[in-house]
Short mmCIF file of C-alpha atoms and ligand atoms in Angstrom, two decimals:
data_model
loop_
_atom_site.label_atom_id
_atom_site.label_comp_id
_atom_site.label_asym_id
_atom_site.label_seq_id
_atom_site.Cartn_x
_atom_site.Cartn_y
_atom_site.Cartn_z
CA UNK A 1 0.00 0.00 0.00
CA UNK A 2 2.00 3.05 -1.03
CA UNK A 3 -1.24 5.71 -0.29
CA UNK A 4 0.22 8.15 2.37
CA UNK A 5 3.89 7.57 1.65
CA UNK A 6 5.67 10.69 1.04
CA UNK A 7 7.68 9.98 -2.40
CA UNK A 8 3.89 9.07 -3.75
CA UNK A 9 2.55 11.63 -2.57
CA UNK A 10 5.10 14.16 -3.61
CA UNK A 11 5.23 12.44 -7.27
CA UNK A 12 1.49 12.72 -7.35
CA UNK A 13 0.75 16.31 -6.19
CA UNK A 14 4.15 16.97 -8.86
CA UNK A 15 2.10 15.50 -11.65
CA UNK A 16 -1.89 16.62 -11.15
CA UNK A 17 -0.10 20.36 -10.16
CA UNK A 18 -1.52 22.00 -13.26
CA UNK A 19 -5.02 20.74 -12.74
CA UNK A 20 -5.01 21.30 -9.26
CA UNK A 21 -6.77 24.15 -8.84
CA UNK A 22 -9.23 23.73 -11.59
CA UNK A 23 -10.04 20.39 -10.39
CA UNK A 24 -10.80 21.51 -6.87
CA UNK A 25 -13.35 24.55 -7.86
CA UNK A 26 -14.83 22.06 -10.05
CA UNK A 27 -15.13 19.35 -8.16
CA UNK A 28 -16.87 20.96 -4.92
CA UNK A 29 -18.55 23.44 -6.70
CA UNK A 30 -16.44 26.08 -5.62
CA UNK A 31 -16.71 25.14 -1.90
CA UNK A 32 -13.46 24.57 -1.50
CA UNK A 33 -13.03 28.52 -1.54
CA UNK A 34 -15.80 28.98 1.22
CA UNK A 35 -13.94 26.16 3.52
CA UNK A 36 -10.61 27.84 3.13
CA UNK A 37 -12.49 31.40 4.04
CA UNK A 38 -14.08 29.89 6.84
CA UNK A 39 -11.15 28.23 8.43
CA UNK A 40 -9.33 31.99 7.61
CA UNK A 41 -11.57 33.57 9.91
CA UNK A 42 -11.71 31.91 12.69
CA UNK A 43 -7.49 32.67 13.44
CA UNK A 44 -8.79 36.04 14.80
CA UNK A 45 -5.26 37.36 14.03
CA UNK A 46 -3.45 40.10 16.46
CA UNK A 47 -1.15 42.62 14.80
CA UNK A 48 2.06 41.35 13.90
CA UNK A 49 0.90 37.98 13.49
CA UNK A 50 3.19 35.18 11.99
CA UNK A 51 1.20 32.73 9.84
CA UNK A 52 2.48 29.30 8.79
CA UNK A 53 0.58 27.07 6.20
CA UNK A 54 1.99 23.75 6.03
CA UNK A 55 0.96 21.91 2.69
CA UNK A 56 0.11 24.74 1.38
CA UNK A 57 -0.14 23.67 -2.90
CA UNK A 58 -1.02 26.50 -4.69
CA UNK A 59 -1.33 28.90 -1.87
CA UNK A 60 -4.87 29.67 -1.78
CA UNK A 61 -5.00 29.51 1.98
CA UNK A 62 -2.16 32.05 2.54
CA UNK A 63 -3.20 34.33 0.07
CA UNK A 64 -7.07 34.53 1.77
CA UNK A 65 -5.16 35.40 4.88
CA UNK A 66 -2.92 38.12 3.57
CA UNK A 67 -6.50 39.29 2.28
CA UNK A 68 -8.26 39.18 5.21
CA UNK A 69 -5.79 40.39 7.49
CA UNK A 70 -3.90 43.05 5.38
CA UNK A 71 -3.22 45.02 8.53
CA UNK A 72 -2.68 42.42 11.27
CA UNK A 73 -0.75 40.09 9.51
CA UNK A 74 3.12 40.67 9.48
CA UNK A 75 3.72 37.30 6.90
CA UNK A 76 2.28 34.04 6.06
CA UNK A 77 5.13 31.42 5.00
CA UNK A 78 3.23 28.91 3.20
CA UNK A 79 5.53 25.38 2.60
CA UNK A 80 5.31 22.25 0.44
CA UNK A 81 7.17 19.38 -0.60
CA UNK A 82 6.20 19.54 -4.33
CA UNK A 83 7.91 21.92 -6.17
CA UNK A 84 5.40 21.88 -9.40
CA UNK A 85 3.18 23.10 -6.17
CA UNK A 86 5.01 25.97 -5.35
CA UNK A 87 5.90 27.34 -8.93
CA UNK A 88 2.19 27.69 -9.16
CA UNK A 89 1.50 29.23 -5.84
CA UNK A 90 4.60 31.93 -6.79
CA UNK A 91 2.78 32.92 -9.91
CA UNK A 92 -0.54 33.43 -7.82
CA UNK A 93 1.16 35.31 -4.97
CA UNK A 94 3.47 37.77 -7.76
CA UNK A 95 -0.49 38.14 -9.54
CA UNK A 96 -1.88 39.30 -6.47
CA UNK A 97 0.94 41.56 -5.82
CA UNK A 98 1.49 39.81 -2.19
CA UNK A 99 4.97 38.68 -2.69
CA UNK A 100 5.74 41.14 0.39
CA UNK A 101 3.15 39.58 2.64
CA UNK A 102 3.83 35.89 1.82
CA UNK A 103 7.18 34.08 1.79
CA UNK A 104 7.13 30.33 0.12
CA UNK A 105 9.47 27.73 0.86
CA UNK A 106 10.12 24.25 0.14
CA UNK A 107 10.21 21.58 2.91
CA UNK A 108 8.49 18.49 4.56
CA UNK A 109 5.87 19.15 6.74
CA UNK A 110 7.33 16.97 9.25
CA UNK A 111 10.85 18.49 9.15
CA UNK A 112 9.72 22.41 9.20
CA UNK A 113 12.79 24.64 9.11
CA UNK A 114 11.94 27.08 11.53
CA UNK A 115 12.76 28.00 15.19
CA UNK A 116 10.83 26.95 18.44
CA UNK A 117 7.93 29.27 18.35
CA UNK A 118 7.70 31.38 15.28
CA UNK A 119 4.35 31.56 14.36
CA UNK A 120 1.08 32.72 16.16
CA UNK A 121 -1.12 30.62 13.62
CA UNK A 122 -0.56 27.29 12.23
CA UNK A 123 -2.76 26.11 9.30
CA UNK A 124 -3.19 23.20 6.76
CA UNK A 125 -5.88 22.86 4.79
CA UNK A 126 -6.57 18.98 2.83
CA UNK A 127 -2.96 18.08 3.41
CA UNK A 128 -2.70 16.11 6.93
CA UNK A 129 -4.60 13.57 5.36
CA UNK A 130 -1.82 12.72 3.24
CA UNK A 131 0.81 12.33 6.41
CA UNK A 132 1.03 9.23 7.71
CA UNK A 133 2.56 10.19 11.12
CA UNK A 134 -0.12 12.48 12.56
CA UNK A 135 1.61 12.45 15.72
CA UNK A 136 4.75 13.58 14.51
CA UNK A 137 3.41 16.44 12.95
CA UNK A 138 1.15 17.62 15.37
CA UNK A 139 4.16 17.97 17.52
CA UNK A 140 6.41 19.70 15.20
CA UNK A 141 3.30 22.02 14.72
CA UNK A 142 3.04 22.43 18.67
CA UNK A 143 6.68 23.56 18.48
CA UNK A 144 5.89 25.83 16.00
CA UNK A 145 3.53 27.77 17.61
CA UNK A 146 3.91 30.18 19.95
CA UNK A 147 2.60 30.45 23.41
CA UNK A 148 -1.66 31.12 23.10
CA UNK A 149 -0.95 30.33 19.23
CA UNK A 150 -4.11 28.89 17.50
CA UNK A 151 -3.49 25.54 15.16
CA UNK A 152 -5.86 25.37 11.96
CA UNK A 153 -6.73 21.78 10.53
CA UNK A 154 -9.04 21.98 7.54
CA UNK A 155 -10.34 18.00 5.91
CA UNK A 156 -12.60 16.21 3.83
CA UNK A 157 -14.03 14.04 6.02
CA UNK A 158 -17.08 10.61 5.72
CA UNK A 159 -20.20 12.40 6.59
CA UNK A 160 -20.97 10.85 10.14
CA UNK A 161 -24.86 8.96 8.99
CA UNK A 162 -27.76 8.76 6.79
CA UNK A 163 -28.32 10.21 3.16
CA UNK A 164 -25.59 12.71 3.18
CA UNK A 165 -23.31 9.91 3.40
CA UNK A 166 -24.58 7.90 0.92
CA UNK A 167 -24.85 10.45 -1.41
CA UNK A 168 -21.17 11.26 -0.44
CA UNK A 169 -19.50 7.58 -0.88
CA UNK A 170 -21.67 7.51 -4.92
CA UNK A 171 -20.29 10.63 -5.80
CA UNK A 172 -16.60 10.19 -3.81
CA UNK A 173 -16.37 7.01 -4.72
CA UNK A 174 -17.88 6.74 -8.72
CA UNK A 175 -18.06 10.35 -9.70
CA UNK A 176 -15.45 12.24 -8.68
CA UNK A 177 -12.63 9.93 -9.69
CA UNK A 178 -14.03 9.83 -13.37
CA UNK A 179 -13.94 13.09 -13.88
CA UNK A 180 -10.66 13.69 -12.07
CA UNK A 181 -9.37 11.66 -14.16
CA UNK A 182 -10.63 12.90 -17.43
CA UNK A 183 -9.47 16.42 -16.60
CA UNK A 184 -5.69 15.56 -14.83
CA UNK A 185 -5.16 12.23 -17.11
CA UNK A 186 -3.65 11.32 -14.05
CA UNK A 187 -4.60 7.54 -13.39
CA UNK A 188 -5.18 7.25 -9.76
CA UNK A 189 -4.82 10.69 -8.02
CA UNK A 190 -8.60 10.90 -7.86
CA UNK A 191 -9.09 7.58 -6.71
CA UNK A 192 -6.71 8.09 -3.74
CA UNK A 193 -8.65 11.03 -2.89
CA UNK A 194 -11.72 8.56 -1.65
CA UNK A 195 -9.44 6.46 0.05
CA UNK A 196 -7.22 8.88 2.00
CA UNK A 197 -10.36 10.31 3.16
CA UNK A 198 -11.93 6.92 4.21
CA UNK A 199 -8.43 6.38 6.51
CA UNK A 200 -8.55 9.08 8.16
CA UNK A 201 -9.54 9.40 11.84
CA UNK A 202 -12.75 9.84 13.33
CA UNK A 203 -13.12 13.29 15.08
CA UNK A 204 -12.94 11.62 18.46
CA UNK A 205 -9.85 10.20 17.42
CA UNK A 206 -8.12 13.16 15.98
CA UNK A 207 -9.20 15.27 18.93
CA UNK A 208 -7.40 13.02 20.90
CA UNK A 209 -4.18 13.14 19.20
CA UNK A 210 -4.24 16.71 19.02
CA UNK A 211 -5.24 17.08 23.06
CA UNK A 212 -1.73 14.40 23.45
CA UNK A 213 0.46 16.32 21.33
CA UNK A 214 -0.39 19.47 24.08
CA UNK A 215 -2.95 21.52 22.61
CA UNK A 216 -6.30 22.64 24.39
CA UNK A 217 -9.11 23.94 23.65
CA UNK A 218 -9.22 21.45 21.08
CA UNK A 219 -12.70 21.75 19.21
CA UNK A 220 -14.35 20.03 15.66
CA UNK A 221 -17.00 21.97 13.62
CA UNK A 222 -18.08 20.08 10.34
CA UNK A 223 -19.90 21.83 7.44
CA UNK A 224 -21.22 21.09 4.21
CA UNK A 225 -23.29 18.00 5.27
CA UNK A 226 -20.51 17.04 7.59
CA UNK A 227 -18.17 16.55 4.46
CA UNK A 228 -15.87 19.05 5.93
CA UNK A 229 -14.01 18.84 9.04
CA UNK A 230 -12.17 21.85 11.00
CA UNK A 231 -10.11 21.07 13.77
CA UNK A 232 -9.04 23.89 16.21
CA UNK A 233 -6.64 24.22 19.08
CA UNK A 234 -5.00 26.30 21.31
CA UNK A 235 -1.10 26.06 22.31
CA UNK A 236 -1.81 27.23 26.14
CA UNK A 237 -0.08 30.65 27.53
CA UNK A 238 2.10 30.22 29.88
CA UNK A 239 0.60 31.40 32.95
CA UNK A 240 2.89 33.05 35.80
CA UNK A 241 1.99 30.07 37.81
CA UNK A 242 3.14 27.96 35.37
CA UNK A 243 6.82 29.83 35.06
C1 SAM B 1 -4.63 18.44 -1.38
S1 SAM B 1 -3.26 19.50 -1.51
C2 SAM B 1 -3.76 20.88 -0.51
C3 SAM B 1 -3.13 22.17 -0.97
C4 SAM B 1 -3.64 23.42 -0.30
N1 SAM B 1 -3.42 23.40 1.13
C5 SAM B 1 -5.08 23.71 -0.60
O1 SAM B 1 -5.80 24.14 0.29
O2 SAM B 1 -5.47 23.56 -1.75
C6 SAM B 1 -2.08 18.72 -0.48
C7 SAM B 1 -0.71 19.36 -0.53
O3 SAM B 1 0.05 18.83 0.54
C8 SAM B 1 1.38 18.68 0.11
N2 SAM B 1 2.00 17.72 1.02
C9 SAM B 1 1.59 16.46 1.29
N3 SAM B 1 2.41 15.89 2.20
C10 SAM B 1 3.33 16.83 2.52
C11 SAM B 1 4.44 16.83 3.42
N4 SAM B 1 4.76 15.77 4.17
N5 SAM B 1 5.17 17.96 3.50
C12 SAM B 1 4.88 19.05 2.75
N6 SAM B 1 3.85 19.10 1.88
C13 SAM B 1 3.08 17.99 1.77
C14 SAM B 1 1.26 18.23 -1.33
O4 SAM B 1 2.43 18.45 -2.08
C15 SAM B 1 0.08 19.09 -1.81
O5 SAM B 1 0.49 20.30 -2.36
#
C-alpha cells in the first residue's frame, strides 16, 4: 500500500499540479473557496501575526489570509514538498501583488525549518490527510507555535450517517474519480482522494491526538453536510503560575 507515503505523494501532487486548482473549484462546486475562508476567519489574528501554512499547494489559503488580514498580519510562509506546487502558488502570490506579505518555501511538513515558536497561527488545509505520522506532525506544529498560538486543521471528512453519506461515498467514490481523471489524465490521483479520506480518523480520534500532542481547547466543527471537518486548538499561555 503506497497511499500516504511521502515519495507518492510528492510524485502525485508533482504530476496533477496544473489541474489542481481547476479540479478543486470544479469538483466541490467552488466550496473549496468557502472552507478555506471559513477556516481563515476563525485565526482572529493580532497585529504582527506570523502565519504558517503547512501543505500549502497552490497557496490559496495564505493568500485569503494576507487578504483578510492586510493590517494584522506581518507574513504568512506557506511550505510544500512539491515543487510543481510551489511554482504555481509563486505565480498566484506575484499576480496578487502579495509577494511582500507571503514568503514560500520548500520543505516536509514533518521536518519544518523554523525555530521553536515562530508563528502565532498554524494552518493546513486537505494536506494532513496525506501524512502518515499524525503524531509527529502535530508535535512539530506544537513547536511551531507560539505560546496562546491557535493551530488550523481543515479536511474532507465521511459524513458521520444517513443520506448525506450515501450520497457522499456515490459521488466520492464513482463520480469524482471519473472526472478527475478525465481532466488531470492522471490515473489514480482521484481515486486516492476517496481512500485517504476513508483512513482518516474519526473526530474523536483526531481530537485526541491533538489534546496528546499538548494543545487545548481542542474543538471540531463540520460543514457542508458534515463533508468538511475543522479542527481547532489552542497552544496554552504560559501562565505566571506555570513559570
Ligand atoms: C490536497 S493539496 C492541498 C493544498 C492546499 N493546502 C489547498 O488548500 O489547496 C495537499 C498538498 O500537501 C502537500 N504535502 C503532502 N504531504 C506533505 C508533506 N509531508 N510535507 C509538505 N507538503 C506535503 C502536497 O504536495 C500538496 O500540495
Amino acid at each position: 500500500m503506497k497511499g500516504g507515503q511521502p515519495d507518492f505523494v510528492q510524485d502525485m501532487f508533482q504530476q496533477i499540479a496544473p489541474h489542481y486548482d481547476f479540479l478543486n473549484r470544479l469538483l466541490s462546486l467552488r466550496q473549496d473557496v468557502c472552507w478555506r475562508r471559513r477556516m481563515v476567519r476563525r485565526l482572529n489574528l493580532s497585529a504582527g501575526s506570523r502565519v504558517l501554512d503547512v501543505a500549502c499547494g497552490t497557496a490559496d489559503v495564505a493568500l485569503e489570509v494576507a487578504r483578510r488580514y492586510p493590517q494584522s498580519l506581518y507574513r504568512a510562509v506557506g511550505v510544500d514538498f512539491a515543487p510543481a506546487m510551489l511554482v504555481l502558488a509563486r505565480k498566484k502570490i506575484l499576480r496578487a501583488g502579495l509577494s511582500s506579505k507571503i514568503l514560500l518555501a520548500a520543505a516536509d511538513a514533518l521536518d519544518l525549518p523554523f525555530a521553536d515558536e515562530t508563528f502565532n497561527a498554524i494552518t493546513i488545509a486537505f494536506g494532513i490527510r496525506n501524512i502518515q505520522d499524525k503524531r509527529a506532525v502535530l508535535k512539530e506544529f506544537f513547536r511551531l507555535l507560539a505560546p496562546g498560538g491557535t493551530l488550523a486543521i481543515l479536511e474532507l471528512v465521511v459524513p458521520d450517517r444517513g443520506w448525506a453519506q450515501k450520497i457522499y461515498l456515490e459521488y466520492f467514490n464513482r463520480v469524482l474519480p471519473r472526472i478527475g481523471r478525465l481532466f488531470s489524465k492522471h490515473s489514480f490521483a482521484y481515486s486516492y482522494l476517496p481512500e485517504s479520506v476513508a483512513r482518516f480518523p474519526s473526530d474523536r480520534d483526531f481530537r485526541g491526538l491533538m489534546t496528546a500532542s499538548g494543545f487545548s481547547n481542542v474543538g471540531c466543527r463540520r460543514f457542508t453536510f458534515g463533508t468538511v471537518a475543522l479542527f481547532t486548538g489552542k497552544k496554552h499561555q504560559a501562565s505566571r503560575s506555570d513559570t
